[in-house]
Amino acid sequence: MSLPPFNHDAHARFTEPPNTSWTFAQKIENTEAGRKWLEGEKQGWKVIDTGREDTARLYPLMISAIVPRPIAFVSSVSTTGVENLAPFSWFNMVTNNPPLVSFCCSSTPRVKDTPTNVRNGLGFTVNIISEPFVENANVAAINAPAEFDEWTISGLTKAPSVHVKAPRVKESAFSMECELFQAIDIIHPVSGQHTTTMILARVKYIHVRNDMLNERGVIDITKYKPVARLGDISYGRLGDVFRLPRSVWDQEKEKIEQVLETRERKDD
């Protein structure tokens, strides 16, 4: 299959949200896009019993559906001094107080270096991947032998951390120095097999490039160019971005009550 070249000039842009006229309790079929979406229901549903389904089939289905996933690019070091670099797309923020992030490491076919290294007390860094170095980061996912140093083939640059032994990725515009907060081994409830380890990481220091910050002191998403994992070996980039304000009950209470009262009269 022939693909068009990557568009290096494209960047995230802000647009209006999909339905600027949406009101409380409005049904999806009130818009043309909603009606087109609901047309797909006519083809029915496939119901999958995960207890009976082959896990090898569940994996590609779930990673293709639970998207987009941010990627934790984790730099760690072993007790013998061997450095390790690996991307994990089962990753997200947990809380800001205390600042915690989480990522999960599969234990099959073998326990990876990262979950071993993060338990050793030397600390580690979690770096965010942007478009200009996604290939460099992707190669670190290679199934190399234990204690192989992925830095050597990545072409990326080590930058010193101020609190942990593991270096951060200099090319990353946002890096977090972390300590292990908790490691949770996921045990299959039927087989008893240890399949995954969830790492809760406490963020001790953040390194963020000044040119990525806007006037409010937060990331300018149009400059950041973050990438996300999709299904199979696919990655995604940000395209159109829209903002939706969060409703405040004290401001919307009267309007909500009117909508619900009107609906009740129609139902009578």
Tab-separated table of C-alpha atoms in Angstrom, residues 7-258:
chain	number	residue	atom	x	y	z
A	7	ASN	CA	3.312	16.284	6.588
A	8	HIS	CA	5.889	18.056	8.743
A	9	ASP	CA	4.069	21.381	8.427
A	10	ALA	CA	0.830	20.140	9.987
A	11	HIS	CA	0.144	21.029	13.592
A	12	ALA	CA	-2.701	20.969	16.053
A	13	ARG	CA	-5.251	23.744	15.576
A	14	PHE	CA	-8.192	24.868	17.636
A	15	THR	CA	-11.687	24.611	16.160
A	16	GLU	CA	-15.259	24.841	17.370
A	17	PRO	CA	-16.614	21.714	19.136
A	18	PRO	CA	-18.648	19.229	17.053
A	19	ASN	CA	-22.077	20.497	18.201
A	20	THR	CA	-22.050	24.169	19.192
A	21	SER	CA	-25.843	24.181	19.711
A	22	TRP	CA	-25.946	21.251	22.155
A	23	THR	CA	-28.253	21.702	25.147
A	24	PHE	CA	-28.997	19.635	28.254
A	25	ALA	CA	-30.651	16.251	27.548
A	26	GLN	CA	-30.369	16.699	23.766
A	27	LYS	CA	-30.315	13.344	21.970
A	28	ILE	CA	-27.474	12.447	19.629
A	29	GLU	CA	-29.918	11.974	16.723
A	30	ASN	CA	-30.640	15.724	16.758
A	31	THR	CA	-27.564	16.312	14.592
A	32	GLU	CA	-26.669	14.984	11.166
A	33	ALA	CA	-23.359	13.624	12.475
A	34	GLY	CA	-25.206	11.887	15.316
A	35	ARG	CA	-27.699	10.288	12.944
A	36	LYS	CA	-24.890	8.998	10.746
A	37	TRP	CA	-23.160	7.575	13.829
A	38	LEU	CA	-26.309	5.736	14.928
A	39	GLU	CA	-26.723	4.182	11.464
A	40	GLY	CA	-23.914	1.794	12.379
A	41	GLU	CA	-26.050	0.219	15.098
A	42	LYS	CA	-28.119	-1.452	12.389
A	43	GLN	CA	-25.260	-3.907	11.870
A	44	GLY	CA	-25.677	-5.134	15.433
A	45	TRP	CA	-23.200	-5.818	18.222
A	46	LYS	CA	-20.543	-8.440	18.833
A	47	VAL	CA	-20.442	-9.503	22.490
A	48	ILE	CA	-17.166	-11.031	23.657
A	49	ASP	CA	-16.826	-13.127	26.786
A	50	THR	CA	-13.291	-12.273	27.909
A	51	GLY	CA	-13.142	-15.396	30.053
A	52	ARG	CA	-13.527	-17.553	26.954
A	53	GLU	CA	-11.719	-15.432	24.382
A	54	ASP	CA	-8.081	-16.187	23.577
A	55	THR	CA	-5.917	-13.507	25.237
A	56	ALA	CA	-3.898	-13.309	22.013
A	57	ARG	CA	-7.066	-12.035	20.310
A	58	LEU	CA	-8.067	-9.727	23.156
A	59	TYR	CA	-4.796	-7.821	22.993
A	60	PRO	CA	-5.073	-6.443	19.420
A	61	LEU	CA	-8.776	-5.700	19.889
A	62	MET	CA	-8.323	-3.761	23.118
A	63	ILE	CA	-5.308	-1.714	22.010
A	64	SER	CA	-7.155	-0.772	18.809
A	65	ALA	CA	-10.203	0.407	20.779
A	66	ILE	CA	-8.678	2.086	23.837
A	67	VAL	CA	-7.139	4.990	21.958
A	68	PRO	CA	-5.383	7.337	21.790
A	69	ARG	CA	-2.940	6.277	24.504
A	70	PRO	CA	-0.164	8.570	25.740
A	71	ILE	CA	3.278	6.999	25.898
A	72	ALA	CA	5.636	6.852	28.886
A	73	PHE	CA	9.215	6.788	27.616
A	74	VAL	CA	10.962	5.390	30.697
A	75	SER	CA	14.663	5.716	31.417
A	76	SER	CA	15.954	3.517	34.236
A	77	VAL	CA	19.215	2.011	35.464
A	78	SER	CA	20.022	-1.376	36.976
A	79	THR	CA	21.962	-1.955	40.203
A	80	THR	CA	24.934	-2.923	38.048
A	81	GLY	CA	24.786	0.385	36.190
A	82	VAL	CA	23.237	-0.804	32.911
A	83	GLU	CA	20.881	1.876	31.571
A	84	ASN	CA	17.560	0.992	29.988
A	85	LEU	CA	15.141	2.931	27.786
A	86	ALA	CA	11.654	1.678	26.918
A	87	PRO	CA	8.262	3.063	25.810
A	88	PHE	CA	4.999	2.020	27.509
A	89	SER	CA	1.592	3.019	26.168
A	90	TRP	CA	-0.410	1.725	29.144
A	91	PHE	CA	0.301	5.060	30.775
A	92	ASN	CA	-1.525	7.986	32.326
A	93	MET	CA	-1.635	10.591	35.077
A	94	VAL	CA	-3.099	9.406	38.389
A	95	THR	CA	-3.259	12.542	40.536
A	96	ASN	CA	-1.527	15.877	41.032
A	97	ASN	CA	-1.551	15.665	44.851
A	98	PRO	CA	0.779	13.961	45.338
A	99	PRO	CA	1.910	14.085	41.701
A	100	LEU	CA	1.634	10.489	40.480
A	101	VAL	CA	1.716	8.827	37.071
A	102	SER	CA	1.172	5.161	36.245
A	103	PHE	CA	2.390	2.788	33.577
A	104	CYS	CA	2.090	-0.955	33.130
A	105	CYS	CA	4.712	-3.476	32.045
A	106	SER	CA	3.753	-6.862	30.635
A	107	SER	CA	5.491	-9.820	32.291
A	108	THR	CA	5.212	-12.123	29.291
A	109	PRO	CA	7.189	-13.709	27.766
A	110	ARG	CA	9.586	-12.495	30.494
A	111	VAL	CA	9.728	-9.807	33.156
A	112	LYS	CA	11.175	-6.720	31.484
A	113	ASP	CA	14.137	-4.731	32.779
A	114	THR	CA	12.051	-1.649	33.609
A	115	PRO	CA	9.838	-3.103	36.379
A	116	THR	CA	12.958	-4.639	37.923
A	117	ASN	CA	14.950	-1.406	37.720
A	118	VAL	CA	12.274	0.889	39.139
A	119	ARG	CA	12.177	-1.169	42.341
A	120	ASN	CA	15.887	-0.715	43.099
A	121	GLY	CA	15.593	2.722	44.682
A	122	LEU	CA	17.759	4.536	42.120
A	123	GLY	CA	14.833	6.383	40.581
A	124	PHE	CA	13.833	6.703	36.931
A	125	THR	CA	12.537	9.274	34.461
A	126	VAL	CA	9.343	9.350	32.416
A	127	ASN	CA	9.693	11.337	29.206
A	128	ILE	CA	7.002	12.416	26.736
A	129	ILE	CA	7.566	11.618	23.059
A	130	SER	CA	7.047	14.230	20.320
A	131	GLU	CA	6.889	13.784	16.556
A	132	PRO	CA	10.505	14.750	15.671
A	133	PHE	CA	11.971	11.770	17.538
A	134	VAL	CA	9.218	9.152	17.434
A	135	GLU	CA	11.340	6.750	15.350
A	136	ASN	CA	14.180	7.085	17.853
A	137	ALA	CA	11.804	6.222	20.672
A	138	ASN	CA	10.112	3.392	18.793
A	139	VAL	CA	13.367	1.488	18.308
A	140	ALA	CA	13.714	1.283	22.102
A	141	ALA	CA	10.760	-1.136	22.067
A	142	ILE	CA	12.974	-3.781	20.449
A	143	ASN	CA	12.875	-7.194	22.137
A	144	ALA	CA	16.554	-7.031	23.035
A	145	PRO	CA	18.240	-9.377	25.531
A	146	ALA	CA	18.045	-8.529	29.206
A	147	GLU	CA	20.282	-5.637	30.303
A	148	PHE	CA	20.800	-4.397	26.728
A	149	ASP	CA	21.204	-0.598	26.676
A	150	GLU	CA	18.641	0.785	24.208
A	151	TRP	CA	20.281	4.219	24.377
A	152	THR	CA	23.057	2.880	22.139
A	153	ILE	CA	20.723	2.409	19.144
A	154	SER	CA	18.233	5.217	19.788
A	155	GLY	CA	20.368	8.154	18.692
A	156	LEU	CA	18.930	10.100	21.622
A	157	THR	CA	20.860	12.203	24.112
A	158	LYS	CA	21.192	11.614	27.845
A	159	ALA	CA	20.628	14.644	30.042
A	160	PRO	CA	21.494	14.567	33.750
A	161	SER	CA	18.744	14.416	36.328
A	162	VAL	CA	18.903	16.441	39.531
A	163	HIS	CA	17.422	13.842	41.888
A	164	VAL	CA	17.563	10.341	40.362
A	165	LYS	CA	20.414	8.353	38.879
A	166	ALA	CA	18.695	7.584	35.577
A	167	PRO	CA	19.166	10.230	32.873
A	168	ARG	CA	16.293	11.997	31.179
A	169	VAL	CA	15.861	12.231	27.392
A	170	LYS	CA	17.169	15.654	26.335
A	171	GLU	CA	15.040	15.671	23.177
A	172	SER	CA	11.868	15.342	25.249
A	173	ALA	CA	10.176	18.697	25.928
A	174	PHE	CA	8.611	17.342	29.128
A	175	SER	CA	10.393	14.926	31.460
A	176	MET	CA	9.619	13.770	34.989
A	177	GLU	CA	12.099	12.494	37.543
A	178	CYS	CA	10.322	9.802	39.536
A	179	GLU	CA	10.581	7.566	42.545
A	180	LEU	CA	8.640	4.334	42.968
A	181	PHE	CA	5.450	4.980	44.917
A	182	GLN	CA	3.979	1.485	44.567
A	183	ALA	CA	4.414	-1.566	42.341
A	184	ILE	CA	1.321	-3.720	41.909
A	185	ASP	CA	1.739	-7.190	40.425
A	186	ILE	CA	-1.363	-8.142	38.425
A	187	ILE	CA	-2.221	-11.800	39.027
A	188	HIS	CA	-4.695	-13.536	36.725
A	189	PRO	CA	-7.697	-14.533	38.892
A	190	VAL	CA	-8.062	-17.942	37.207
A	191	SER	CA	-4.588	-19.074	36.147
A	192	GLY	CA	-2.708	-17.407	38.991
A	193	GLN	CA	-0.141	-16.193	36.461
A	194	HIS	CA	1.684	-12.919	37.042
A	195	THR	CA	0.857	-11.154	33.763
A	196	THR	CA	1.580	-7.472	34.342
A	197	THR	CA	3.085	-5.017	36.793
A	198	MET	CA	1.505	-1.623	37.368
A	199	ILE	CA	3.971	1.053	38.435
A	200	LEU	CA	2.771	4.058	40.391
A	201	ALA	CA	5.485	6.675	40.107
A	202	ARG	CA	5.809	9.736	42.304
A	203	VAL	CA	7.008	12.732	40.317
A	204	LYS	CA	9.764	14.545	42.202
A	205	TYR	CA	11.032	16.974	39.548
A	206	ILE	CA	9.697	18.165	36.189
A	207	HIS	CA	11.824	19.450	33.312
A	208	VAL	CA	9.859	21.416	30.687
A	209	ARG	CA	11.209	23.413	27.758
A	210	ASN	CA	10.430	27.110	28.053
A	211	ASP	CA	9.391	27.403	24.405
A	212	MET	CA	6.550	24.930	25.044
A	213	LEU	CA	4.895	27.071	27.720
A	214	ASN	CA	2.192	29.611	26.965
A	215	GLU	CA	1.475	32.820	28.856
A	216	ARG	CA	-0.487	30.858	31.483
A	217	GLY	CA	2.484	28.621	32.241
A	218	VAL	CA	1.019	25.445	30.736
A	219	ILE	CA	1.906	23.464	27.623
A	220	ASP	CA	1.042	25.006	24.249
A	221	ILE	CA	-0.372	21.950	22.514
A	222	THR	CA	0.158	23.476	19.046
A	223	LYS	CA	3.945	23.417	19.643
A	224	TYR	CA	4.249	20.239	21.727
A	225	LYS	CA	3.554	17.735	18.914
A	226	PRO	CA	2.919	14.746	21.222
A	227	VAL	CA	2.345	11.323	19.693
A	228	ALA	CA	-0.015	8.594	20.874
A	229	ARG	CA	-0.273	4.864	20.355
A	230	LEU	CA	-3.209	3.393	18.462
A	231	GLY	CA	-3.868	-0.210	17.397
A	232	ASP	CA	-1.266	-2.672	16.039
A	233	ILE	CA	1.893	-0.673	15.170
A	234	SER	CA	0.066	2.586	14.486
A	235	TYR	CA	0.794	5.961	16.040
A	236	GLY	CA	-1.304	9.109	15.975
A	237	ARG	CA	-0.729	12.855	16.124
A	238	LEU	CA	-2.958	15.706	17.221
A	239	GLY	CA	-5.155	17.299	14.575
A	240	ASP	CA	-8.122	19.500	15.373
A	241	VAL	CA	-8.490	20.447	19.039
A	242	PHE	CA	-11.691	21.833	20.571
A	243	ARG	CA	-12.528	23.107	24.037
A	244	LEU	CA	-15.632	22.190	26.044
A	245	PRO	CA	-16.312	24.087	29.273
A	246	ARG	CA	-17.245	22.003	32.296
A	247	SER	CA	-20.769	22.740	33.493
A	248	VAL	CA	-21.106	24.332	36.938
A	249	TRP	CA	-24.213	23.277	38.853
A	250	ASP	CA	-24.844	26.621	40.551
A	251	GLN	CA	-24.787	28.356	37.169
A	252	GLU	CA	-26.804	25.759	35.262
A	253	LYS	CA	-29.249	24.478	37.910
A	254	GLU	CA	-32.215	26.556	36.760
A	255	LYS	CA	-31.723	25.668	33.100
A	256	ILE	CA	-31.387	21.944	33.911
A	257	GLU	CA	-34.549	21.970	36.016
A	258	GLN	CA	-36.475	23.662	33.201
